[in-house]
Coordinates of C-alpha atoms in Angstrom, one line a residue:
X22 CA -5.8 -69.4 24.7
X23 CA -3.1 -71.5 25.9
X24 CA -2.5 -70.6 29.6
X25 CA 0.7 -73.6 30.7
X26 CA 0.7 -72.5 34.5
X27 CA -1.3 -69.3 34.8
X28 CA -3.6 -68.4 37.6
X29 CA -3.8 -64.5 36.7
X30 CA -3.3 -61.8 34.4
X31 CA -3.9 -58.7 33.5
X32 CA -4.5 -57.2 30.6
X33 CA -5.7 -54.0 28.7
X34 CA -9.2 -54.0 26.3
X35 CA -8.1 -51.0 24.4
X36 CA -11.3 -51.2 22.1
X37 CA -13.5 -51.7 25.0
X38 CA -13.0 -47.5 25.7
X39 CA -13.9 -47.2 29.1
X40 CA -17.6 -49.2 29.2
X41 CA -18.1 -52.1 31.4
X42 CA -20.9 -53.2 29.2
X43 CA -18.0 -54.0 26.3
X44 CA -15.8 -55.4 29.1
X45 CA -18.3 -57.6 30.3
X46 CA -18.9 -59.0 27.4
X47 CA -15.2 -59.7 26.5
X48 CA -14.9 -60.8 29.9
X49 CA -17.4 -63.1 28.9
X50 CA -15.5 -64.4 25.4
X51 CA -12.6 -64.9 27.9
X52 CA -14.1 -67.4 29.7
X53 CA -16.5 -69.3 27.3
X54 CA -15.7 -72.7 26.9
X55 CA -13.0 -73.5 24.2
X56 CA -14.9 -75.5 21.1
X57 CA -12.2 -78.1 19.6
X58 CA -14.5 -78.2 16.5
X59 CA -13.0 -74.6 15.7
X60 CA -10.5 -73.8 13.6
X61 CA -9.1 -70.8 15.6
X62 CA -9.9 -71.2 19.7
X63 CA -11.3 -68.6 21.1
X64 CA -11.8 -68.5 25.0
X65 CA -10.8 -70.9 27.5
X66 CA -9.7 -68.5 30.3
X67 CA -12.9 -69.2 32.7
X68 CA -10.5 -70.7 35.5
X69 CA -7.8 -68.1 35.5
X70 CA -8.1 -64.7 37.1
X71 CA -7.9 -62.1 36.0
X72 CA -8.0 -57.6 35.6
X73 CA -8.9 -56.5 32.6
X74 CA -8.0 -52.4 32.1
X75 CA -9.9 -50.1 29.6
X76 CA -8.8 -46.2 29.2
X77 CA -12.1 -43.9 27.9
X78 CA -12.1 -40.4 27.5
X79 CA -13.6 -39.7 30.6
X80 CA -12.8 -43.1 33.1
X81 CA -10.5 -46.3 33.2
X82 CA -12.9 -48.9 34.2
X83 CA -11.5 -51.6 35.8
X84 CA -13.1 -55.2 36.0
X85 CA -11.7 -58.2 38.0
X86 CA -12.5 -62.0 37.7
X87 CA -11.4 -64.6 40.1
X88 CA -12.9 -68.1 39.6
X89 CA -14.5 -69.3 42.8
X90 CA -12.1 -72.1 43.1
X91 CA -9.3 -69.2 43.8
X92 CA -10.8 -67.1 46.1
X93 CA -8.8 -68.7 48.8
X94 CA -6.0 -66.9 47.2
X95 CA -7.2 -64.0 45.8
X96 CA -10.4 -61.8 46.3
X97 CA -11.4 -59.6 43.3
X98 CA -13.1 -57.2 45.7
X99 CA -9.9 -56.9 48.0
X100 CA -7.7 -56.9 44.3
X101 CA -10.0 -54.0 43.3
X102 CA -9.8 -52.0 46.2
X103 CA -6.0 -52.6 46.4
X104 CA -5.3 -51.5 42.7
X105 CA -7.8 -48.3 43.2
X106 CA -6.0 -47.7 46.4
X107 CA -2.8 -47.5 44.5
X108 CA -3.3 -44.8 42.2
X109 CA -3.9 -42.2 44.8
X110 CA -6.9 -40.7 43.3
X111 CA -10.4 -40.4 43.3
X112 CA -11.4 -44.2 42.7
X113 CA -14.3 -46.0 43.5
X114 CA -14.9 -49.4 44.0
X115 CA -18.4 -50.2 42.4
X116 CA -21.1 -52.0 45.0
X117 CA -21.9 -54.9 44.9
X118 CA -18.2 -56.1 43.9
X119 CA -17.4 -59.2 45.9
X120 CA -14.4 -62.0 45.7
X121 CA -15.6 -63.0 42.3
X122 CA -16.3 -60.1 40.6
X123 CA -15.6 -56.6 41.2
X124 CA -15.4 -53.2 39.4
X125 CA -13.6 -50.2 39.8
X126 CA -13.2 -46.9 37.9
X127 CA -10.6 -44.0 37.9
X128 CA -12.4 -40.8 36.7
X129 CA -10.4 -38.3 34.6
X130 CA -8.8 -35.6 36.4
X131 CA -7.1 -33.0 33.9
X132 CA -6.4 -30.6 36.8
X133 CA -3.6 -33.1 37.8
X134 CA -2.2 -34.6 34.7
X135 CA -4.7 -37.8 35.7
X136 CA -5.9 -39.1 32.4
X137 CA -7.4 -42.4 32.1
X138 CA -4.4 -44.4 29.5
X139 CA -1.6 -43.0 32.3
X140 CA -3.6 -44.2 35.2
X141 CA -3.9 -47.3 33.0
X142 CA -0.5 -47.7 32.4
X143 CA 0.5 -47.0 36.3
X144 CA -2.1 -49.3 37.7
X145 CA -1.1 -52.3 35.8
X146 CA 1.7 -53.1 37.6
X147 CA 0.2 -52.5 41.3
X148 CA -2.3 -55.3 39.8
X149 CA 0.7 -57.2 39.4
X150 CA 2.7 -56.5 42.9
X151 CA -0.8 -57.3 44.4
X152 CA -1.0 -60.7 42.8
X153 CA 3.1 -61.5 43.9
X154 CA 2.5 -60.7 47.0
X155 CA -0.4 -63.3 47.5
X156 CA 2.3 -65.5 45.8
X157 CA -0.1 -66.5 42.7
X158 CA 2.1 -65.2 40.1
X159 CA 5.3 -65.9 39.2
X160 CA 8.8 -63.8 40.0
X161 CA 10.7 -63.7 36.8
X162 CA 13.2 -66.2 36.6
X163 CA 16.3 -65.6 33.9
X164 CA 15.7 -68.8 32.4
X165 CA 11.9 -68.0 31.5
X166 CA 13.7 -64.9 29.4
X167 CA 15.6 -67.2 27.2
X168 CA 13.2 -67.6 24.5
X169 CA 13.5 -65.4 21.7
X170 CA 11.5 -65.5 18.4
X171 CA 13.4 -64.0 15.0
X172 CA 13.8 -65.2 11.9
X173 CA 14.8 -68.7 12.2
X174 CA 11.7 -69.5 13.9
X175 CA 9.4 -68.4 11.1
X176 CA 9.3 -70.6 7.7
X177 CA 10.4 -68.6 4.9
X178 CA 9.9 -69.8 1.4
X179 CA 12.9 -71.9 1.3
X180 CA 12.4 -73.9 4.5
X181 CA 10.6 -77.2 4.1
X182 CA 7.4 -77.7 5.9
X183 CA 8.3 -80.5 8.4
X184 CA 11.1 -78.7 9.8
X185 CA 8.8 -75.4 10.3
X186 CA 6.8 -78.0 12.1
X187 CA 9.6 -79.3 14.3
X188 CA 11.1 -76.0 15.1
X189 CA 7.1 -75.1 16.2
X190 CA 6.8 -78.3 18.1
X191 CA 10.2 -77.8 19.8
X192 CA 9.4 -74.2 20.8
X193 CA 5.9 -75.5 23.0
X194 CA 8.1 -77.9 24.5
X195 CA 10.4 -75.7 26.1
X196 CA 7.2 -73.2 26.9
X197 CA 5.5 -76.4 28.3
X198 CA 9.2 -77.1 30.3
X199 CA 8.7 -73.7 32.1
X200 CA 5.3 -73.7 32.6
X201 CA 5.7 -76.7 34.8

């Protein structure tokens, strides 16, 4: 993963369906260390934070990691309780959470039209307000929205290999320009 910038994110495990044993262990894949010797990276995200979202049948489990070295910014626990806050329903902030690590979970409630993927989809973005408002992630900026991938930046078959390769190596330096 190539993170040019980032502190947090959040994200949804779709697959993970509700179980914080399947989000632990991506959580865990997201942090491993990166292994050069690979051909595809996997990993590498141990020192960014970060709310990971999964939508079961019967939950949305929610589980937040903040490195230690950013919990003068940001504490999962307080990011947790925030987010479950948020959706205005019957959320619980699992014990034991703290500024590291914490879990949440949204039960289903069909009474009220509260199913887990449209709590998902509205608790996302409180995530997000939460983290802008502890100014740790970034306001968008117009200039960040000017790249654009189509056609051109793809190699067809009658493009020439080198200037596939330059287009490519162009492209990460303008993402590496607004990461800094």
């Amino acid at each position: 993963m190539l993170f040019i910038g980032m502190e947090f994110f959040c994200t949804s495990l779709d697959q993970c369906n509700g179980e914080f044993d399947l989000m632990l262990e991506s959580l865990k894949s997201m942090n491993k260390d990166v292994n050069p010797a690979m051909l595809e990276s996997v990993g590498g995200a141990g020192s960014v934070g970060k709310m990971l979202f999964s939508a079961g049948l019967e939950r949305l489990a929610i589980l937040a990691h903040v490195p230690a070295e950013k919990t003068d910014k940001v504490s999962a626990e307080k990011w947790m309780q925030y987010v479950c806050d948020q959706t205005g329903l019957d959320s619980i902030v699992v014990k034991g959470s703290n500024e590291t690590v914490a879990m949440g979970e949204v039960p289903l409630n069909a009474s009220i039209n509260a199913y887990p993927l449209k709590v998902k989809d509205n608790a996302i973005p409180h995530a997000i307000a939460y983290l802008k408002s502890q100014g740790v992630f970034p306001e968008r900026d117009d200039e960040s929205s000017d790249i654009v991938y189509g056609d051109d930046d793809f190699p067809d078959e009658d493009d020439d290999a080198d200037d596939a390769i330059d287009r490519t190596v162009k492209d990460l330096e303008k993402l590496q320009a607004i990461g800094s």
